[in-house]
Amino acid sequence: MKKMPAIAVVLLAAIAACGKTYAQQMNVLDEGAVDVLMRAAFPKSRGEWLSRLKGDETMRACSNSKGAPSAEAGRAIGARERATIRYPSDGKLMGDWRRGEQLAQSGYGLRFTDDPATRATGGNCYACHQLTKQEVSFGTLGPSLLEYGKIRGFSEAAAKTVYEKIYNPQATAPCSLMPRFGANVVLTIEQIKDIVALIMSPESPVNRP
Amino acid sequence: MPAKPRIRLPQTARIGEVIEVKTLVAHAMEIGNRRGSDGNTIQRLLLHTFEATFAGKEVFRANLHTGTAANPFISFFMKVLGPGEFEFTWTEDGGAKITERQPLNVT
Amino acid sequence: MARDAEMTDRRAVIVGLSAMATSAGWANPAAAQTGPSDIGAVLKTLVGDAVPVEGRIALDLPEIAENGNTVPYAIRVDSPMTDAQYVKAVHLLAPANPLPRVASFFFTPQSGKASVASRMRLAQTQEVLAIAAMSDGTFYMHKRPIKVTVGGCGG
Amino acid sequence: MNSSRKRICAAALVVGLSLTAAAEAQQSGDAIERELETYRSMLKADPWSNPGMLDVDRGEALWKTPAGPKNVSLEGCDLGLGAGKVDGAFARLPRYFADGDRVMDVETRILWCMEKLQGFDRLKLITRPHPAAGMPVRDLGGIATFVASRSNGQPFKAAFTEPREREALALGETLFYRRSGPMDFACSTCHADSGKRIRLQALPVFSKPEEARNSVGQWPAYRVSTAHVMTTQHRIYDCLWQMRLPEVELGSEVSVALISYLVKQAEGGEINVPGIKR
């Protein structure tokens, strides 16, 4: 690859002001130059994959603030993301908790080796959350959801909160670590309903430990 | 270039001493039910037998099945009755053999 | 998949196993460990009509395997390892694997001690079984539960 | 009881129950963590049982054996300390190489030597550069594992004094926090908060030098889940794959920058290669 004069200039400016971190003044980093380097590092990217390399406005706000946006930026993210949420046309927020459990277990989908025709994309909830007593292999990046519905009295309001949280967590928690499953079309509305059922249904193992 | 088996013997051994012998060999130990990147099932291919002789006499043998992990590590023991050389042989499905020799420094 | 949240009490397993063995439960696949493999038939080939007795075998195994592809283990059988009395073979079985046999190790009096270490594959949470064939024609056995967990970013 | 008090009580109850469930989860998590530690320590207990050692040997043989269209060995390759000098070279990488006019980590440098010295086609070397599960590490990765192992016991001490090295660090840090892909993931999503795990796998926090020092020096590492040595470039490649990004090129500015950042964070940490991991 050739030299990268554009980024060199901005980075050197950053380095000149740099104390403890290597790119402390993140705002002087030229996003365009980073975009060019990203494009070069993934030479096989075509079509939709190209857009994956460039973040949207919300992602850039989160990246540039290392995940801690200012109050003002946070409000802007919240408003923008809230507007993305779509609700089930039948008005029902809960599907089948058994399918929800399968989705919670599966981390398949959207990787360049994955084939959507072979296997549906999963939600991979257990990667980050405890959900049931039965599954001991759960992550802790997100809070435990054990007995989530039971604790909240299985209320309709709680189910709506869960639905919205899965659809777009950044509507209420700007720069949340959780994917925007609905807004980014990672999961379908039907799949989100199944996961809501896993978390909120009285019959679900989440609520029957 | 295939990896050469690794053998770990004590640097020296006395007559009558029980020594530990460690062996490690590179092999996928294909079970026969995995799918390759082309979607086709990868044929079963195991190292099914491991034999160790010392001074020409068999001192240890193992039958390895699908439940043995890839790149098999095996540690076993032998009482040293005299000087000699180890010969280790791994036999693959189909009959191919991997052989490695190493003398034991008996003092 | 790590479905068994509760560890089975080891002593209870051993007692249960002995009961199964003495009631010839091993010969009946339906009474044996749940799993796709015919463990009864495998045991028949290894011990014939003999009834293995619990004891003499020490099986060093983790309680949880972070990954089932490589599970370290060591087996040691208590024996004087003399020409008159020694361990001929040790068989390791993982009854809930698609195929239950892990490995068989063959010793001679010159082995000095009947002790081996290796690495096995476990398809799921289960109880692995070690059987020792002694030079006098008797058999010993030992069973250990082990959990296998799902791991990694991809689940 | 008036309605606002009811709401407060309900809220308190919710919080209380949540805490109980969370405490229980924490307890069971700790027990599992202890048992997993037994497994990990059993895997590490005998370095002679680490199959990655087979690739250290293989890498050494590959380093010394003439190969490629020019049929020369890599003993003429300069890893930063002079042609053919392997001992301690990995501990000082990544660094700027004037001949290639760029910053290179160990794999990028070996790739460069295989192309320039041995005459291999670079494009072929970077096409499917990493092994599928069950397949051994490729030659380049085996050589990298050998080279890295020849810095065992030494601390990471790459200088990062050259302007281009500083650039790579700054880019690496920027990329570490950069969100991309349909899941909104950045490296920092999983590696910027202590004590967290994915499923049961503890996540090293690379933004904290003390954690980086304990982790980075184990790579390249033998991974039992895929039964092969995974190199650092492969580790990055796999993380980006999980982040739902396209296939990153071995030796790209991006992967070298991320490795530079990790190595700088791990400065002073001891190298002990190959590690053995889940």
mmCIF file with all atom_site columns, C-alpha atoms in Angstrom, chain D residues 74-225:
data_model
loop_
_atom_site.group_PDB
_atom_site.id
_atom_site.type_symbol
_atom_site.label_atom_id
_atom_site.label_alt_id
_atom_site.label_comp_id
_atom_site.label_asym_id
_atom_site.label_entity_id
_atom_site.label_seq_id
_atom_site.pdbx_PDB_ins_code
_atom_site.Cartn_x
_atom_site.Cartn_y
_atom_site.Cartn_z
_atom_site.occupancy
_atom_site.B_iso_or_equiv
_atom_site.pdbx_formal_charge
_atom_site.auth_seq_id
_atom_site.auth_comp_id
_atom_site.auth_asym_id
_atom_site.auth_atom_id
_atom_site.pdbx_PDB_model_num
ATOM 1   C CA . LEU D 1 74  ? 14.348  -17.243 5.349  1.00 0.00 ? 74  LEU D CA 1
ATOM 2   C CA . GLU D 1 75  ? 17.689  -17.018 7.103  1.00 0.00 ? 75  GLU D CA 1
ATOM 3   C CA . GLY D 1 76  ? 18.305  -13.881 5.052  1.00 0.00 ? 76  GLY D CA 1
ATOM 4   C CA . CYS D 1 77  ? 15.138  -12.290 6.422  1.00 0.00 ? 77  CYS D CA 1
ATOM 5   C CA . ASP D 1 78  ? 15.673  -9.244  8.637  1.00 0.00 ? 78  ASP D CA 1
ATOM 6   C CA . LEU D 1 79  ? 13.121  -9.230  11.440 1.00 0.00 ? 79  LEU D CA 1
ATOM 7   C CA . GLY D 1 80  ? 14.500  -5.965  12.737 1.00 0.00 ? 80  GLY D CA 1
ATOM 8   C CA . LEU D 1 81  ? 17.715  -7.102  14.393 1.00 0.00 ? 81  LEU D CA 1
ATOM 9   C CA . GLY D 1 82  ? 19.598  -7.959  11.195 1.00 0.00 ? 82  GLY D CA 1
ATOM 10  C CA . ALA D 1 83  ? 19.322  -10.708 8.613  1.00 0.00 ? 83  ALA D CA 1
ATOM 11  C CA . GLY D 1 84  ? 18.629  -14.113 10.140 1.00 0.00 ? 84  GLY D CA 1
ATOM 12  C CA . LYS D 1 85  ? 18.550  -12.848 13.738 1.00 0.00 ? 85  LYS D CA 1
ATOM 13  C CA . VAL D 1 86  ? 15.521  -14.481 15.328 1.00 0.00 ? 86  VAL D CA 1
ATOM 14  C CA . ASP D 1 87  ? 16.212  -14.475 19.058 1.00 0.00 ? 87  ASP D CA 1
ATOM 15  C CA . GLY D 1 88  ? 14.475  -11.528 20.703 1.00 0.00 ? 88  GLY D CA 1
ATOM 16  C CA . ALA D 1 89  ? 13.181  -10.108 17.406 1.00 0.00 ? 89  ALA D CA 1
ATOM 17  C CA . PHE D 1 90  ? 9.501   -10.694 18.155 1.00 0.00 ? 90  PHE D CA 1
ATOM 18  C CA . ALA D 1 91  ? 9.767   -8.776  21.446 1.00 0.00 ? 91  ALA D CA 1
ATOM 19  C CA . ARG D 1 92  ? 10.653  -5.624  19.455 1.00 0.00 ? 92  ARG D CA 1
ATOM 20  C CA . LEU D 1 93  ? 7.867   -5.892  16.881 1.00 0.00 ? 93  LEU D CA 1
ATOM 21  C CA . PRO D 1 94  ? 5.840   -4.250  15.402 1.00 0.00 ? 94  PRO D CA 1
ATOM 22  C CA . ARG D 1 95  ? 8.274   -1.692  14.024 1.00 0.00 ? 95  ARG D CA 1
ATOM 23  C CA . TYR D 1 96  ? 8.884   0.452   10.979 1.00 0.00 ? 96  TYR D CA 1
ATOM 24  C CA . PHE D 1 97  ? 10.884  -1.209  8.189  1.00 0.00 ? 97  PHE D CA 1
ATOM 25  C CA . ALA D 1 98  ? 12.481  1.207   5.759  1.00 0.00 ? 98  ALA D CA 1
ATOM 26  C CA . ASP D 1 99  ? 12.752  -1.420  2.993  1.00 0.00 ? 99  ASP D CA 1
ATOM 27  C CA . GLY D 1 100 ? 8.989   -1.865  2.894  1.00 0.00 ? 100 GLY D CA 1
ATOM 28  C CA . ASP D 1 101 ? 8.334   1.726   4.056  1.00 0.00 ? 101 ASP D CA 1
ATOM 29  C CA . ARG D 1 102 ? 5.718   0.667   6.568  1.00 0.00 ? 102 ARG D CA 1
ATOM 30  C CA . VAL D 1 103 ? 5.104   -0.666  10.036 1.00 0.00 ? 103 VAL D CA 1
ATOM 31  C CA . MET D 1 104 ? 4.995   -4.462  10.205 1.00 0.00 ? 104 MET D CA 1
ATOM 32  C CA . ASP D 1 105 ? 4.118   -7.008  12.840 1.00 0.00 ? 105 ASP D CA 1
ATOM 33  C CA . VAL D 1 106 ? 5.834   -10.416 12.777 1.00 0.00 ? 106 VAL D CA 1
ATOM 34  C CA . GLU D 1 107 ? 3.430   -12.004 10.289 1.00 0.00 ? 107 GLU D CA 1
ATOM 35  C CA . THR D 1 108 ? 3.453   -9.031  7.936  1.00 0.00 ? 108 THR D CA 1
ATOM 36  C CA . ARG D 1 109 ? 7.254   -9.075  8.034  1.00 0.00 ? 109 ARG D CA 1
ATOM 37  C CA . ILE D 1 110 ? 7.449   -12.814 7.288  1.00 0.00 ? 110 ILE D CA 1
ATOM 38  C CA . LEU D 1 111 ? 4.949   -12.294 4.469  1.00 0.00 ? 111 LEU D CA 1
ATOM 39  C CA . TRP D 1 112 ? 7.229   -9.541  3.116  1.00 0.00 ? 112 TRP D CA 1
ATOM 40  C CA . CYS D 1 113 ? 10.298  -11.823 3.311  1.00 0.00 ? 113 CYS D CA 1
ATOM 41  C CA . MET D 1 114 ? 8.477   -14.739 1.694  1.00 0.00 ? 114 MET D CA 1
ATOM 42  C CA . GLU D 1 115 ? 7.537   -12.441 -1.179 1.00 0.00 ? 115 GLU D CA 1
ATOM 43  C CA . LYS D 1 116 ? 10.768  -10.461 -1.614 1.00 0.00 ? 116 LYS D CA 1
ATOM 44  C CA . LEU D 1 117 ? 13.345  -13.074 -0.640 1.00 0.00 ? 117 LEU D CA 1
ATOM 45  C CA . GLN D 1 118 ? 11.750  -16.360 -1.613 1.00 0.00 ? 118 GLN D CA 1
ATOM 46  C CA . GLY D 1 119 ? 9.689   -15.043 -4.493 1.00 0.00 ? 119 GLY D CA 1
ATOM 47  C CA . PHE D 1 120 ? 6.307   -16.350 -3.372 1.00 0.00 ? 120 PHE D CA 1
ATOM 48  C CA . ASP D 1 121 ? 3.210   -14.721 -4.838 1.00 0.00 ? 121 ASP D CA 1
ATOM 49  C CA . ARG D 1 122 ? 1.939   -12.406 -2.102 1.00 0.00 ? 122 ARG D CA 1
ATOM 50  C CA . LEU D 1 123 ? -1.642  -12.675 -3.337 1.00 0.00 ? 123 LEU D CA 1
ATOM 51  C CA . LYS D 1 124 ? -1.552  -16.442 -2.961 1.00 0.00 ? 124 LYS D CA 1
ATOM 52  C CA . LEU D 1 125 ? -0.137  -16.135 0.552  1.00 0.00 ? 125 LEU D CA 1
ATOM 53  C CA . ILE D 1 126 ? -2.915  -13.774 1.664  1.00 0.00 ? 126 ILE D CA 1
ATOM 54  C CA . THR D 1 127 ? -5.719  -15.760 0.031  1.00 0.00 ? 127 THR D CA 1
ATOM 55  C CA . ARG D 1 128 ? -7.230  -18.016 2.697  1.00 0.00 ? 128 ARG D CA 1
ATOM 56  C CA . PRO D 1 129 ? -4.276  -17.264 4.957  1.00 0.00 ? 129 PRO D CA 1
ATOM 57  C CA . HIS D 1 130 ? -5.732  -18.911 8.039  1.00 0.00 ? 130 HIS D CA 1
ATOM 58  C CA . PRO D 1 131 ? -6.595  -22.570 8.599  1.00 0.00 ? 131 PRO D CA 1
ATOM 59  C CA . ALA D 1 132 ? -10.112 -23.978 8.855  1.00 0.00 ? 132 ALA D CA 1
ATOM 60  C CA . ALA D 1 133 ? -11.011 -25.796 12.078 1.00 0.00 ? 133 ALA D CA 1
ATOM 61  C CA . GLY D 1 134 ? -9.059  -29.021 12.377 1.00 0.00 ? 134 GLY D CA 1
ATOM 62  C CA . MET D 1 135 ? -6.421  -27.953 9.851  1.00 0.00 ? 135 MET D CA 1
ATOM 63  C CA . PRO D 1 136 ? -2.909  -26.984 10.935 1.00 0.00 ? 136 PRO D CA 1
ATOM 64  C CA . VAL D 1 137 ? -1.716  -23.387 10.908 1.00 0.00 ? 137 VAL D CA 1
ATOM 65  C CA . ARG D 1 138 ? -0.356  -22.390 7.492  1.00 0.00 ? 138 ARG D CA 1
ATOM 66  C CA . ASP D 1 139 ? 3.383   -22.207 6.866  1.00 0.00 ? 139 ASP D CA 1
ATOM 67  C CA . LEU D 1 140 ? 3.512   -18.445 7.432  1.00 0.00 ? 140 LEU D CA 1
ATOM 68  C CA . GLY D 1 141 ? 1.757   -18.823 10.783 1.00 0.00 ? 141 GLY D CA 1
ATOM 69  C CA . GLY D 1 142 ? 3.990   -21.733 11.770 1.00 0.00 ? 142 GLY D CA 1
ATOM 70  C CA . ILE D 1 143 ? 7.051   -19.626 11.036 1.00 0.00 ? 143 ILE D CA 1
ATOM 71  C CA . ALA D 1 144 ? 5.556   -16.744 13.048 1.00 0.00 ? 144 ALA D CA 1
ATOM 72  C CA . THR D 1 145 ? 4.949   -19.111 15.967 1.00 0.00 ? 145 THR D CA 1
ATOM 73  C CA . PHE D 1 146 ? 8.562   -20.251 15.842 1.00 0.00 ? 146 PHE D CA 1
ATOM 74  C CA . VAL D 1 147 ? 9.851   -16.663 15.662 1.00 0.00 ? 147 VAL D CA 1
ATOM 75  C CA . ALA D 1 148 ? 7.601   -15.549 18.533 1.00 0.00 ? 148 ALA D CA 1
ATOM 76  C CA . SER D 1 149 ? 8.708   -18.486 20.699 1.00 0.00 ? 149 SER D CA 1
ATOM 77  C CA . ARG D 1 150 ? 12.304  -17.278 20.320 1.00 0.00 ? 150 ARG D CA 1
ATOM 78  C CA . SER D 1 151 ? 11.374  -14.270 22.452 1.00 0.00 ? 151 SER D CA 1
ATOM 79  C CA . ASN D 1 152 ? 9.913   -16.392 25.245 1.00 0.00 ? 152 ASN D CA 1
ATOM 80  C CA . GLY D 1 153 ? 10.699  -14.996 28.663 1.00 0.00 ? 153 GLY D CA 1
ATOM 81  C CA . GLN D 1 154 ? 11.308  -11.507 27.280 1.00 0.00 ? 154 GLN D CA 1
ATOM 82  C CA . PRO D 1 155 ? 9.002   -8.525  27.813 1.00 0.00 ? 155 PRO D CA 1
ATOM 83  C CA . PHE D 1 156 ? 7.280   -6.739  24.951 1.00 0.00 ? 156 PHE D CA 1
ATOM 84  C CA . LYS D 1 157 ? 9.542   -3.778  24.239 1.00 0.00 ? 157 LYS D CA 1
ATOM 85  C CA . ALA D 1 158 ? 8.676   -2.419  20.782 1.00 0.00 ? 158 ALA D CA 1
ATOM 86  C CA . ALA D 1 159 ? 9.949   1.155   20.701 1.00 0.00 ? 159 ALA D CA 1
ATOM 87  C CA . PHE D 1 160 ? 7.141   2.998   18.879 1.00 0.00 ? 160 PHE D CA 1
ATOM 88  C CA . THR D 1 161 ? 9.374   6.044   18.549 1.00 0.00 ? 161 THR D CA 1
ATOM 89  C CA . GLU D 1 162 ? 9.311   6.449   14.752 1.00 0.00 ? 162 GLU D CA 1
ATOM 90  C CA . PRO D 1 163 ? 6.544   8.758   13.471 1.00 0.00 ? 163 PRO D CA 1
ATOM 91  C CA . ARG D 1 164 ? 5.041   5.958   11.425 1.00 0.00 ? 164 ARG D CA 1
ATOM 92  C CA . GLU D 1 165 ? 5.010   3.707   14.491 1.00 0.00 ? 165 GLU D CA 1
ATOM 93  C CA . ARG D 1 166 ? 3.218   6.446   16.445 1.00 0.00 ? 166 ARG D CA 1
ATOM 94  C CA . GLU D 1 167 ? 0.717   6.723   13.606 1.00 0.00 ? 167 GLU D CA 1
ATOM 95  C CA . ALA D 1 168 ? 0.032   3.009   13.725 1.00 0.00 ? 168 ALA D CA 1
ATOM 96  C CA . LEU D 1 169 ? -0.595  3.242   17.468 1.00 0.00 ? 169 LEU D CA 1
ATOM 97  C CA . ALA D 1 170 ? -2.968  6.164   17.097 1.00 0.00 ? 170 ALA D CA 1
ATOM 98  C CA . LEU D 1 171 ? -4.831  4.408   14.313 1.00 0.00 ? 171 LEU D CA 1
ATOM 99  C CA . GLY D 1 172 ? -4.976  1.225   16.397 1.00 0.00 ? 172 GLY D CA 1
ATOM 100 C CA . GLU D 1 173 ? -6.485  3.046   19.328 1.00 0.00 ? 173 GLU D CA 1
ATOM 101 C CA . THR D 1 174 ? -9.026  4.782   17.101 1.00 0.00 ? 174 THR D CA 1
ATOM 102 C CA . LEU D 1 175 ? -10.018 1.455   15.540 1.00 0.00 ? 175 LEU D CA 1
ATOM 103 C CA . PHE D 1 176 ? -10.266 -0.180  18.969 1.00 0.00 ? 176 PHE D CA 1
ATOM 104 C CA . TYR D 1 177 ? -13.159 2.137   19.825 1.00 0.00 ? 177 TYR D CA 1
ATOM 105 C CA . ARG D 1 178 ? -14.620 2.330   16.316 1.00 0.00 ? 178 ARG D CA 1
ATOM 106 C CA . ARG D 1 179 ? -18.057 0.808   15.883 1.00 0.00 ? 179 ARG D CA 1
ATOM 107 C CA . SER D 1 180 ? -18.908 -0.853  12.613 1.00 0.00 ? 180 SER D CA 1
ATOM 108 C CA . GLY D 1 181 ? -21.042 -3.592  11.142 1.00 0.00 ? 181 GLY D CA 1
ATOM 109 C CA . PRO D 1 182 ? -24.725 -4.464  11.673 1.00 0.00 ? 182 PRO D CA 1
ATOM 110 C CA . MET D 1 183 ? -24.171 -5.326  15.360 1.00 0.00 ? 183 MET D CA 1
ATOM 111 C CA . ASP D 1 184 ? -22.590 -1.939  16.200 1.00 0.00 ? 184 ASP D CA 1
ATOM 112 C CA . PHE D 1 185 ? -19.563 -3.741  17.615 1.00 0.00 ? 185 PHE D CA 1
ATOM 113 C CA . ALA D 1 186 ? -16.167 -2.227  18.348 1.00 0.00 ? 186 ALA D CA 1
ATOM 114 C CA . CYS D 1 187 ? -13.253 -4.043  19.999 1.00 0.00 ? 187 CYS D CA 1
ATOM 115 C CA . SER D 1 188 ? -14.133 -1.990  23.064 1.00 0.00 ? 188 SER D CA 1
ATOM 116 C CA . THR D 1 189 ? -17.646 -3.508  23.152 1.00 0.00 ? 189 THR D CA 1
ATOM 117 C CA . CYS D 1 190 ? -16.153 -6.631  24.698 1.00 0.00 ? 190 CYS D CA 1
ATOM 118 C CA . HIS D 1 191 ? -12.662 -5.595  25.785 1.00 0.00 ? 191 HIS D CA 1
ATOM 119 C CA . ALA D 1 192 ? -13.060 -2.339  27.704 1.00 0.00 ? 192 ALA D CA 1
ATOM 120 C CA . ASP D 1 193 ? -14.701 -3.316  30.996 1.00 0.00 ? 193 ASP D CA 1
ATOM 121 C CA . SER D 1 194 ? -13.108 -5.526  33.655 1.00 0.00 ? 194 SER D CA 1
ATOM 122 C CA . GLY D 1 195 ? -14.499 -8.798  34.903 1.00 0.00 ? 195 GLY D CA 1
ATOM 123 C CA . LYS D 1 196 ? -16.834 -9.451  31.984 1.00 0.00 ? 196 LYS D CA 1
ATOM 124 C CA . ARG D 1 197 ? -17.141 -12.562 29.902 1.00 0.00 ? 197 ARG D CA 1
ATOM 125 C CA . ILE D 1 198 ? -18.773 -13.862 26.704 1.00 0.00 ? 198 ILE D CA 1
ATOM 126 C CA . ARG D 1 199 ? -20.522 -17.101 27.568 1.00 0.00 ? 199 ARG D CA 1
ATOM 127 C CA . LEU D 1 200 ? -17.897 -18.461 29.984 1.00 0.00 ? 200 LEU D CA 1
ATOM 128 C CA . GLN D 1 201 ? -14.865 -16.887 28.364 1.00 0.00 ? 201 GLN D CA 1
ATOM 129 C CA . ALA D 1 202 ? -13.252 -14.135 30.388 1.00 0.00 ? 202 ALA D CA 1
ATOM 130 C CA . LEU D 1 203 ? -12.566 -11.058 28.269 1.00 0.00 ? 203 LEU D CA 1
ATOM 131 C CA . PRO D 1 204 ? -9.222  -9.334  28.643 1.00 0.00 ? 204 PRO D CA 1
ATOM 132 C CA . VAL D 1 205 ? -9.484  -5.554  28.878 1.00 0.00 ? 205 VAL D CA 1
ATOM 133 C CA . PHE D 1 206 ? -6.899  -4.257  26.472 1.00 0.00 ? 206 PHE D CA 1
ATOM 134 C CA . SER D 1 207 ? -7.455  -0.667  27.505 1.00 0.00 ? 207 SER D CA 1
ATOM 135 C CA . LYS D 1 208 ? -5.872  -1.666  30.846 1.00 0.00 ? 208 LYS D CA 1
ATOM 136 C CA . PRO D 1 209 ? -2.141  -2.421  30.544 1.00 0.00 ? 209 PRO D CA 1
ATOM 137 C CA . GLU D 1 210 ? -2.127  -4.875  33.472 1.00 0.00 ? 210 GLU D CA 1
ATOM 138 C CA . GLU D 1 211 ? -4.715  -7.047  31.717 1.00 0.00 ? 211 GLU D CA 1
ATOM 139 C CA . ALA D 1 212 ? -3.143  -6.647  28.280 1.00 0.00 ? 212 ALA D CA 1
ATOM 140 C CA . ARG D 1 213 ? 0.204   -7.759  29.708 1.00 0.00 ? 213 ARG D CA 1
ATOM 141 C CA . ASN D 1 214 ? -1.365  -11.006 30.952 1.00 0.00 ? 214 ASN D CA 1
ATOM 142 C CA . SER D 1 215 ? -2.999  -11.792 27.635 1.00 0.00 ? 215 SER D CA 1
ATOM 143 C CA . VAL D 1 216 ? -1.098  -10.598 24.570 1.00 0.00 ? 216 VAL D CA 1
ATOM 144 C CA . GLY D 1 217 ? 2.091   -12.563 25.334 1.00 0.00 ? 217 GLY D CA 1
ATOM 145 C CA . GLN D 1 218 ? 0.248   -15.869 24.918 1.00 0.00 ? 218 GLN D CA 1
ATOM 146 C CA . TRP D 1 219 ? -0.340  -15.350 21.190 1.00 0.00 ? 219 TRP D CA 1
ATOM 147 C CA . PRO D 1 220 ? 0.148   -17.183 18.836 1.00 0.00 ? 220 PRO D CA 1
ATOM 148 C CA . ALA D 1 221 ? -1.759  -19.794 20.837 1.00 0.00 ? 221 ALA D CA 1
ATOM 149 C CA . TYR D 1 222 ? -3.014  -23.330 20.267 1.00 0.00 ? 222 TYR D CA 1
ATOM 150 C CA . ARG D 1 223 ? -6.801  -23.274 20.349 1.00 0.00 ? 223 ARG D CA 1
ATOM 151 C CA . VAL D 1 224 ? -8.354  -26.521 21.466 1.00 0.00 ? 224 VAL D CA 1
ATOM 152 C CA . SER D 1 225 ? -11.731 -25.565 19.978 1.00 0.00 ? 225 SER D CA 1
#
